[in-house]
């Protein structure tokens, strides 16, 4: 045995044989031929379920990767690295990024801790599910890493997001994932740069000390769309992005239509609180009148065309959205387009909606590029709107942006004051948010509120259709301005209460009767829902002690839980109109509409991790929503259940 070992040592010490040039050239030619062959499919190779489209190498790599998910496989590959083996994986189609010639990729030492924590714990790619925790990567990332390993300097490459598989993605029998149709997956880190407008959840109020609650209505829906975007991207939404009133008001409800002198009708219902057996929910539903005949609309699209708008979910999606909206406008409606940044100025002069080809051509000319230092975009938009204005017509500016509001007026307070003054002239402002990363939700909310308009976030064509097609009249044609709600609870029946949501819409008690105080608007066909959780006197759920020196609570024989008052102005008027109605105890008249709204309110509180839910869970919200879908012609409620299920999984 020792003789054999000595012979081996002597052989290793001996000088290597001289290379044979002819054999070296032959081997190199064969290697190049094999490399070229593997860049595409051979003419006689037909992919099957047993032979994937990436050929034998794809199948072999698949089996190798699956084997690497076992401790034994890792041990074996580590041993191979130790004796000097190198494994090459040819990656087809790295999207036209040219790499330098690479002959050897140096093997890296294997960290046992890393193996245990990151490799073995990683799921094998045998399902179609998305792994949300994986960091977003781009093709440029992959190319630059290979260059770095080869000792090369990476050139400037525009990062293009890798694609995620759409519903048509399929897996072969070896667990390899292939893509038929692809869509861009948002990068999770981008949402961390977004800014949201919110306040802490409304505190519990003691009725004997503070019986009156006052707030402005809200018909915005941006919060729900942002939450949906985040959950479908595989991570929990920022809690500051959760505004429960915008989640609840995202859905249509079958409230009774108004039958009287007012443009909307309130409906009040009560029900047992799903998450607390000792409390009740008082729901206020408002249904705006449906208008068949409306005056002409004068619309000015103020479009952000800065360089950041080039992403597919920004300017390209915006163009598609406006195309759909155009088909819903009437021939006598008028459209103008003002762009700031890359395409500055008045892109389209006021044009009748009947001239569809002219409008579409102007949209097609919009390109994203340049900085966001637009040429006084907001002021130019209002100047155009004033030229279009005529008595009896409705004027509105639609600001479409990814969140950079550098539109000429740089001071936020000055910008809000400017918009408020223009609102008083009869021109409203609505905000359409697109994309991710730059989203400035706080400014969107402030501008929409000051402009008597709506703030919506559009992340898909489906959402564009909902906002700009299905709800076009409600979004653009106002029925009532400065709508305020005030509820006085009866301390003889209600010990405590809290308003769920509307934190950013709270008003002072004296603001209710002050017609100079701005509030939200209701458009044609709009519904608005507000929910209070109330604790009856004597309930075990009362959270506060009675004060020793508190004045004696006035008792009454009537059955009123409280009294509801609403104020509103008709468009163009300065004096408000009052609506009053009592809230009767023991009604318990909630149906599927109210139950579904309660499920969404509970869902929002779970996302915010509110302290009032007790042991109520996502499963409870899912069960309540599933049992209260009612009529769901567009699938919005079914989609909400899907989001609840995603949140339940991600929260774990």
XYZ file of C-alpha atoms in Angstrom:
652
model
C 0.000 0.000 0.000
C 2.871 2.316 0.874
C 4.556 1.504 -2.483
C 1.409 2.592 -4.359
C 1.282 5.809 -2.359
C 4.929 6.523 -3.075
C 4.304 5.954 -6.779
C 1.367 8.386 -6.697
C 3.483 11.044 -4.925
C 6.246 10.635 -7.476
C 3.771 11.014 -10.327
C 2.399 14.221 -8.830
C 5.942 15.642 -8.461
C 6.792 14.835 -12.046
C 6.599 17.570 -14.669
C 3.304 17.608 -16.645
C 3.419 16.321 -20.204
C 3.805 18.897 -22.933
C 0.491 19.960 -24.523
C -0.390 18.767 -27.967
C -1.468 21.804 -30.057
C -3.563 19.761 -32.477
C -5.524 18.067 -29.696
C -6.045 21.409 -27.930
C -7.491 22.950 -31.099
C -9.764 19.940 -31.674
C -11.076 20.043 -28.095
C -11.699 23.799 -28.320
C -13.582 23.445 -31.610
C -15.751 20.682 -30.128
C -16.521 22.829 -27.078
C -17.536 25.798 -29.251
C -19.761 23.550 -31.377
C -21.506 22.184 -28.286
C -21.926 25.713 -26.931
C -23.515 26.930 -30.185
C -25.810 23.891 -30.328
C -27.168 24.571 -26.876
C -28.120 28.187 -27.660
C -31.290 27.040 -29.407
C -33.410 23.964 -30.037
C -32.042 21.399 -32.393
C -34.158 20.665 -35.388
C -34.784 17.097 -34.273
C -35.500 17.902 -30.617
C -39.179 17.982 -29.685
C -40.033 19.090 -26.119
C -42.299 16.736 -24.177
C -43.388 16.500 -20.560
C -40.332 14.297 -20.013
C -38.004 16.469 -22.097
C -38.587 20.125 -21.236
C -38.194 23.000 -23.640
C -34.759 23.744 -22.266
C -33.600 20.310 -23.518
C -31.628 17.669 -21.686
C -29.529 20.256 -19.886
C -32.704 21.892 -18.518
C -33.910 18.548 -17.261
C -30.549 17.712 -15.751
C -30.267 21.064 -14.040
C -33.781 20.596 -12.673
C -32.854 17.267 -11.092
C -29.599 18.707 -9.777
C -31.398 21.678 -8.153
C -33.965 19.368 -6.579
C -31.173 17.219 -5.228
C -29.530 20.280 -3.725
C -32.521 20.653 -1.422
C -31.333 17.673 0.601
C -28.510 17.679 3.148
C -26.902 14.754 1.395
C -26.913 16.577 -1.924
C -25.278 19.586 -0.377
C -22.605 17.472 1.229
C -21.866 15.817 -2.084
C -21.582 19.077 -4.018
C -19.360 20.547 -1.291
C -17.020 17.590 -1.660
C -16.976 18.099 -5.427
C -15.907 21.723 -4.973
C -13.142 20.593 -2.615
C -11.522 18.390 -5.260
C -11.732 21.045 -7.954
C -14.824 20.283 -10.020
C -16.620 23.204 -11.650
C -20.231 23.119 -12.791
C -21.435 25.356 -15.590
C -25.120 26.206 -16.109
C -26.010 27.778 -19.447
C -28.812 30.329 -18.943
C -30.719 30.918 -22.169
C -32.106 34.305 -23.115
C -30.537 36.777 -20.664
C -32.304 39.496 -22.621
C -29.569 40.687 -24.950
C -27.021 41.462 -22.226
C -23.692 40.516 -23.765
C -21.271 38.853 -21.371
C -17.500 38.592 -21.825
C -15.962 35.190 -22.485
C -15.826 33.372 -19.176
C -13.887 30.157 -18.802
C -13.951 29.529 -15.049
C -16.269 30.730 -12.321
C -14.288 30.446 -9.085
C -15.952 28.181 -6.540
C -16.936 29.860 -3.272
C -16.607 28.193 0.118
C -19.845 26.858 1.568
C -20.983 28.251 4.910
C -22.635 25.436 6.902
C -24.781 27.926 8.776
C -25.984 29.462 5.530
C -26.776 26.006 4.173
C -28.934 25.111 7.168
C -30.786 28.414 7.363
C -31.224 29.499 3.778
C -30.845 26.588 1.386
C -32.447 23.682 3.190
C -35.243 25.919 4.469
C -36.056 27.149 0.964
C -39.020 25.360 -0.662
C -38.382 23.367 -3.784
C -39.859 25.035 -6.905
C -42.536 22.412 -7.390
C -45.622 24.622 -7.086
C -46.973 27.690 -8.801
C -47.118 29.731 -5.598
C -45.076 32.923 -5.218
C -42.414 33.160 -2.528
C -42.997 36.667 -1.226
C -39.872 36.903 0.916
C -37.465 36.581 -2.022
C -35.839 39.932 -2.923
C -36.707 41.407 -6.288
C -34.044 40.798 -8.950
C -33.418 42.045 -12.443
C -31.688 40.650 -15.460
C -29.086 43.358 -15.059
C -28.425 42.090 -11.505
C -27.727 38.602 -12.849
C -25.485 39.862 -15.623
C -23.519 42.145 -13.324
C -22.958 39.367 -10.796
C -21.510 37.132 -13.517
C -19.249 39.934 -14.676
C -18.053 40.525 -11.122
C -17.199 36.835 -10.732
C -15.223 37.018 -13.954
C -13.324 40.087 -12.744
C -15.021 42.413 -15.222
C -16.491 45.884 -14.628
C -20.215 46.077 -15.288
C -21.330 48.734 -17.772
C -24.315 50.958 -17.045
C -27.365 48.765 -17.602
C -30.956 49.889 -17.129
C -32.452 47.414 -14.678
C -35.419 45.608 -16.170
C -37.584 43.748 -13.661
C -37.661 40.009 -14.014
C -41.014 38.622 -14.966
C -43.377 36.559 -12.887
C -45.522 33.803 -14.247
C -49.127 34.614 -15.025
C -52.016 32.204 -14.497
C -50.884 30.200 -17.505
C -47.552 29.240 -15.929
C -47.105 25.476 -15.715
C -44.640 23.048 -14.183
C -43.215 19.885 -15.710
C -42.876 16.581 -13.899
C -39.427 17.535 -12.593
C -40.707 20.726 -10.946
C -39.185 23.213 -13.403
C -41.277 26.357 -13.896
C -41.886 27.718 -17.378
C -43.816 30.808 -18.475
C -46.361 31.158 -21.235
C -47.617 34.700 -20.506
C -45.723 37.030 -18.241
C -46.439 40.185 -16.284
C -44.176 42.543 -14.413
C -43.868 41.817 -10.706
C -43.643 44.947 -8.534
C -40.545 45.238 -6.392
C -41.359 44.982 -2.694
C -38.771 47.555 -1.637
C -40.378 50.294 -3.707
C -43.398 50.624 -1.416
C -41.086 51.599 1.449
C -40.427 54.923 -0.301
C -44.116 55.815 -0.477
C -45.750 58.328 1.859
C -49.229 57.887 3.312
C -51.706 60.194 5.023
C -53.281 58.679 8.091
C -53.933 59.206 11.771
C -54.058 56.900 14.771
C -57.314 54.898 15.069
C -60.178 56.872 16.587
C -60.177 56.521 20.386
C -63.030 55.197 22.462
C -65.385 57.993 23.550
C -67.466 58.053 26.749
C -70.969 59.131 25.791
C -71.745 61.045 28.987
C -68.616 63.160 28.470
C -68.510 63.511 24.672
C -71.810 62.470 23.073
C -71.306 64.170 19.671
C -69.229 62.822 16.770
C -68.657 64.935 13.609
C -66.824 64.104 10.391
C -66.739 64.684 6.642
C -67.780 61.935 4.254
C -65.129 60.239 2.096
C -65.665 58.561 -1.272
C -61.985 57.920 -2.057
C -60.923 54.352 -2.840
C -57.127 54.669 -3.177
C -56.353 52.863 0.085
C -58.094 49.631 -0.914
C -56.321 49.505 -4.289
C -52.918 50.028 -2.627
C -53.659 47.272 -0.092
C -54.692 44.905 -2.882
C -51.528 45.706 -4.840
C -49.308 44.931 -1.850
C -51.053 41.708 -0.857
C -50.985 40.399 -4.430
C -47.280 41.280 -4.550
C -46.729 39.005 -1.578
C -46.300 41.235 1.438
C -48.391 42.926 4.096
C -49.332 46.569 3.403
C -47.956 49.494 5.335
C -50.359 50.074 8.228
C -50.392 53.795 7.431
C -51.829 52.907 4.005
C -54.908 51.341 5.627
C -57.836 53.760 5.749
C -60.829 51.649 6.688
C -63.458 54.029 5.309
C -61.846 53.797 1.851
C -61.835 49.996 2.088
C -65.518 49.874 3.050
C -66.521 52.481 0.455
C -64.692 50.664 -2.345
C -67.674 48.333 -2.755
C -71.129 49.109 -4.141
C -74.044 48.493 -1.766
C -77.755 48.132 -2.458
C -79.018 50.946 -0.258
C -82.517 52.388 -0.904
C -82.569 55.129 -3.527
C -83.588 58.636 -2.439
C -87.288 59.411 -2.651
C -87.795 63.032 -1.779
C -86.351 66.504 -2.153
C -82.759 65.562 -1.332
C -80.150 64.233 -3.813
C -79.271 61.351 -1.475
C -80.957 59.295 1.238
C -79.529 57.999 4.554
C -80.228 54.482 5.839
C -79.424 53.470 9.439
C -79.116 49.874 10.647
C -77.867 48.050 13.736
C -76.373 44.593 14.213
C -74.406 42.511 16.682
C -70.676 43.274 16.469
C -68.935 40.232 14.914
C -65.762 40.643 16.998
C -67.372 41.573 20.345
C -70.552 40.013 21.730
C -70.972 42.885 24.192
C -71.230 45.661 21.598
C -73.283 46.606 18.548
C -72.549 48.189 15.185
C -74.517 51.216 14.034
C -74.132 51.632 10.261
C -75.051 54.740 8.299
C -75.470 54.167 4.573
C -75.948 57.000 2.070
C -77.172 56.407 -1.471
C -76.747 59.117 -4.092
C -79.369 59.568 -6.765
C -78.724 58.023 -10.164
C -78.731 60.661 -12.910
C -79.797 59.634 -16.406
C -79.549 63.080 -17.950
C -76.507 65.149 -17.030
C -75.034 68.343 -18.467
C -71.890 68.152 -20.636
C -68.571 67.441 -18.936
C -65.504 69.606 -19.529
C -62.450 67.529 -18.626
C -58.811 68.614 -18.540
C -56.329 65.772 -18.169
C -53.171 67.027 -16.434
C -50.686 64.236 -17.126
C -47.289 63.676 -15.560
C -44.860 62.749 -18.371
C -41.643 62.803 -16.340
C -39.037 60.091 -16.803
C -40.311 58.061 -13.858
C -43.622 57.575 -15.692
C -42.066 55.276 -18.298
C -42.811 52.073 -16.350
C -45.543 49.873 -17.880
C -47.856 50.440 -14.876
C -47.610 54.218 -15.217
C -47.909 56.195 -18.474
C -48.686 53.150 -20.687
C -51.427 52.040 -18.266
C -52.670 55.636 -18.039
C -53.054 55.821 -21.815
C -55.017 52.564 -21.879
C -57.210 53.776 -19.013
C -58.106 57.025 -20.762
C -58.888 55.125 -23.962
C -61.489 53.094 -22.057
C -62.906 56.195 -20.427
C -63.239 57.935 -23.784
C -65.692 55.291 -24.968
C -68.032 56.184 -22.072
C -68.152 59.927 -22.717
C -70.938 61.558 -24.683
C -70.300 63.315 -28.009
C -70.982 66.741 -26.493
C -68.435 66.254 -23.676
C -65.169 68.124 -24.189
C -61.588 67.035 -23.459
C -58.252 68.859 -23.257
C -54.827 67.465 -22.349
C -52.049 69.313 -20.533
C -48.753 67.558 -19.857
C -45.847 68.580 -17.678
C -42.177 67.525 -17.783
C -41.254 65.420 -20.820
C -44.119 66.701 -23.011
C -44.743 70.154 -21.611
C -47.680 72.409 -22.390
C -51.111 72.014 -23.937
C -50.976 68.751 -25.852
C -54.617 68.808 -26.955
C -56.795 71.891 -27.233
C -60.422 71.521 -26.053
C -61.904 68.851 -28.331
C -65.335 67.237 -28.473
C -65.395 63.608 -27.353
C -66.925 62.740 -30.723
C -63.518 63.464 -32.331
C -62.113 60.221 -30.992
C -59.293 59.858 -33.524
C -57.898 63.317 -32.692
C -57.935 62.604 -28.954
C -56.312 59.183 -29.349
C -53.583 60.649 -31.552
C -52.781 63.212 -28.842
C -52.576 60.454 -26.235
C -50.225 58.443 -28.444
C -47.876 61.415 -28.720
C -47.272 61.473 -24.970
C -43.855 60.122 -23.998
C -42.198 59.865 -20.596
C -38.885 61.644 -20.280
C -37.043 64.492 -18.639
C -37.340 65.871 -15.139
C -40.498 66.786 -13.255
C -39.864 70.534 -13.443
C -43.005 71.141 -15.454
C -43.975 74.514 -16.891
C -46.579 75.581 -14.309
C -48.667 72.553 -15.183
C -51.437 72.981 -12.593
C -51.984 76.644 -13.438
C -52.086 75.928 -17.160
C -54.634 73.145 -16.592
C -56.964 75.499 -14.739
C -56.544 78.178 -17.391
C -57.662 75.678 -20.007
C -60.580 74.610 -17.787
C -61.723 78.222 -17.457
C -61.731 78.637 -21.239
C -63.934 75.559 -21.531
C -66.387 76.557 -18.798
C -69.969 77.394 -19.707
C -73.028 77.890 -17.500
C -74.673 74.641 -16.520
C -71.685 72.511 -17.467
C -69.400 70.567 -15.127
C -65.666 71.315 -15.166
C -63.025 69.016 -13.702
C -59.247 68.669 -13.799
C -57.969 65.071 -13.614
C -54.369 64.980 -12.386
C -52.717 61.658 -13.327
C -49.306 61.027 -11.785
C -47.062 58.481 -10.094
C -46.769 60.805 -7.117
C -44.338 63.566 -8.059
C -46.412 66.731 -7.691
C -43.828 69.216 -8.928
C -46.403 70.886 -11.164
C -45.221 74.485 -10.942
C -46.346 75.517 -7.434
C -43.800 74.097 -5.021
C -45.136 75.127 -1.613
C -47.723 72.516 -0.440
C -49.866 75.038 1.443
C -49.820 77.456 -1.490
C -50.805 74.622 -3.827
C -53.756 73.618 -1.616
C -54.918 77.233 -1.322
C -54.714 77.648 -5.093
C -56.838 74.533 -5.667
C -59.374 75.587 -3.012
C -59.867 78.940 -4.762
C -60.346 77.234 -8.114
C -62.869 74.872 -6.502
C -64.996 77.851 -5.554
C -65.198 78.835 -9.235
C -66.876 75.510 -10.044
C -63.875 73.516 -11.340
C -63.194 70.375 -9.335
C -59.937 68.395 -9.044
C -59.599 64.613 -8.884
C -56.362 62.621 -8.524
C -55.467 59.365 -10.280
C -52.366 57.671 -8.878
C -50.335 55.225 -10.969
C -47.350 52.976 -10.349
C -45.315 52.478 -7.220
C -42.229 53.881 -5.550
C -43.011 57.594 -5.942
C -46.583 57.430 -4.652
C -47.249 60.444 -2.417
C -50.565 59.426 -0.927
C -50.515 62.291 1.577
C -50.468 64.925 -1.156
C -53.012 63.010 -3.244
C -55.446 63.066 -0.337
C -54.876 66.742 0.467
C -55.320 67.915 -3.121
C -58.420 65.785 -3.740
C -60.051 67.011 -0.516
C -59.286 70.659 -1.278
C -60.459 70.217 -4.862
C -63.804 68.584 -3.949
C -62.670 65.565 -5.913
C -61.877 61.907 -5.543
C -58.508 60.215 -5.041
C -58.175 56.825 -6.719
C -55.216 54.532 -7.273
C -55.131 52.595 -10.544
C -52.861 49.562 -10.655
C -54.621 47.461 -13.291
C -56.917 47.879 -16.278
C -59.648 46.298 -14.175
C -59.354 49.094 -11.612
C -59.281 51.659 -14.429
C -62.552 50.257 -15.742
C -64.147 50.395 -12.270
C -63.122 54.024 -11.640
C -63.389 55.526 -15.119
C -66.087 53.415 -16.768
C -68.419 51.706 -14.280
C -68.412 54.667 -11.862
C -67.785 57.447 -14.352
C -70.851 59.533 -13.464
C -70.217 59.243 -9.734
C -66.567 60.177 -10.160
C -67.188 63.185 -12.371
C -70.754 64.487 -11.849
C -71.367 65.942 -8.343
C -74.743 65.817 -6.608
C -73.860 67.437 -3.275
C -70.844 69.307 -1.880
C -69.505 69.710 1.650
C -71.417 66.718 3.035
C -70.972 66.409 6.813
C -72.259 63.828 9.271
C -72.951 64.432 12.956
C -74.232 61.816 15.409
C -75.340 62.535 18.967
C -75.496 59.347 21.062
C -77.990 58.940 23.897
C -76.107 58.346 27.207
C -79.181 56.616 28.609
C -78.595 53.741 26.175
C -74.988 54.049 24.930
C -72.127 54.038 27.428
C -69.240 54.199 24.926
C -68.716 54.442 21.175
C -65.996 54.729 18.565
C -66.044 55.645 14.889
C -64.274 53.027 12.739
C -62.154 54.883 10.193
C -62.520 58.499 8.970
C -59.569 59.545 11.136
C -58.332 61.991 8.489
C -61.865 63.379 8.018
C -62.653 64.311 11.629
C -64.269 67.707 12.175
C -64.865 69.823 15.245
C -68.381 69.868 16.644
C -68.834 73.521 15.708
C -67.691 72.838 12.108
C -70.962 71.088 11.370
C -72.979 74.312 11.226
C -70.212 76.388 9.642
C -70.834 76.515 5.895
C -67.322 77.850 5.297
C -65.775 74.567 6.428
C -64.995 72.260 3.511
C -66.113 68.613 3.431
C -66.509 65.765 0.939
C -68.788 65.475 -2.081
C -71.245 62.836 -3.287
C -71.421 62.033 -6.973
C -74.252 60.525 -8.991
C -74.946 56.979 -7.802
C -72.297 57.098 -5.067
C -72.694 55.156 -1.834
C -71.069 56.152 1.446
C -70.900 53.941 4.547
C -69.892 54.874 8.097
C -69.731 52.397 10.995
C -69.789 53.035 14.743
C -69.135 50.382 17.366
C -71.299 51.218 20.393
C -71.430 49.705 23.868
C -74.876 49.604 25.501
C -75.263 50.768 29.087
C -74.873 47.806 31.455
C -72.887 45.684 29.005
C -69.939 43.646 30.287
C -67.955 45.138 27.392
C -67.859 48.638 28.926
C -64.171 49.519 29.219
C -64.320 52.607 31.464
C -65.396 53.149 35.065
C -68.074 55.603 36.061
C -66.619 58.762 37.541
C -67.277 59.308 41.239
C -68.259 62.934 40.681
C -69.836 62.597 37.248
C -73.220 64.298 36.774
C -76.151 61.929 36.849
C -77.023 60.589 33.420
C -80.397 61.769 32.195
C -82.720 58.821 31.671
C -85.398 58.725 29.036
C -88.182 56.420 28.011
C -87.635 56.791 24.264
C -85.882 54.106 22.251
C -83.414 56.357 20.503
C -79.791 55.204 20.529
C -78.874 58.535 19.039
C -79.739 61.214 16.539
C -78.279 61.546 13.030
C -77.839 64.880 11.240
C -76.385 65.569 7.779
C -75.561 68.826 6.030
C -74.833 69.352 2.348
C -74.755 72.035 -0.329
C -76.030 71.687 -3.838
C -73.258 72.384 -6.378
C -72.759 76.102 -6.806
C -74.691 77.046 -3.646
C -73.253 78.642 -0.487
C -75.980 77.743 2.035
C -76.264 74.177 3.330
C -79.366 72.020 3.770
C -80.027 69.930 6.909
C -81.306 66.323 7.103
C -82.247 64.777 10.471
C -83.357 61.295 11.550
C -83.335 59.329 14.845
C -81.395 56.100 15.376
C -83.882 53.643 16.877
C -82.773 50.991 19.383
C -83.449 47.307 18.807
C -83.882 47.545 15.058
C -81.294 44.823 14.242
C -82.242 45.258 10.611
C -78.836 44.561 9.073
C -78.798 42.432 5.918
C -76.015 41.037 3.746
C -74.963 44.524 2.634
C -74.288 45.660 6.198
C -72.718 42.324 7.141
C -70.269 42.516 4.254
C -69.355 46.104 5.178
C -68.707 44.879 8.734
C -66.447 42.112 7.395
C -64.384 44.673 5.468
C -64.198 46.944 8.535
C -62.926 43.994 10.550
C -60.433 43.144 7.801
C -59.043 46.679 7.897
C -58.684 46.565 11.682
C -56.783 43.287 11.407
C -54.387 44.877 8.912
C -53.845 47.787 11.321
C -53.605 45.415 14.309
C -56.220 47.431 16.196
C -56.615 46.629 19.876
C -60.419 46.316 19.919
C -60.759 43.032 18.013
C -60.001 40.590 20.829
C -59.532 37.063 19.472
C -61.219 37.779 16.127
C -59.094 36.458 13.239
C -58.740 36.560 9.475
C -60.628 33.262 9.356
C -63.566 34.940 11.075
C -63.485 37.812 8.569
C -63.350 35.337 5.685
C -66.324 33.391 7.043
C -68.414 36.556 7.534
C -67.563 37.922 4.067
C -68.249 34.603 2.343
C -71.694 34.464 3.911
C -72.525 38.034 2.892
C -71.376 38.260 -0.727
C -74.923 38.835 -1.913
C -75.099 40.081 -5.475
C -71.527 40.367 -6.712
C -71.803 40.923 -10.487
C -68.221 42.181 -10.935
C -66.535 39.842 -8.450
C -65.305 42.621 -6.152
C -66.473 40.848 -2.995
C -65.018 37.506 -4.067
C -61.702 39.258 -4.684
C -61.856 40.741 -1.166
C -62.115 37.236 0.297
C -59.043 36.248 -1.711
C -57.166 39.213 -0.247
C -58.208 38.186 3.263
C -56.807 34.716 2.629
C -53.547 36.188 1.345
C -53.281 38.430 4.405
C -53.949 35.457 6.675
C -51.074 33.510 5.101
C -48.662 36.443 4.995
C -49.407 37.449 8.591
C -48.025 34.096 9.754
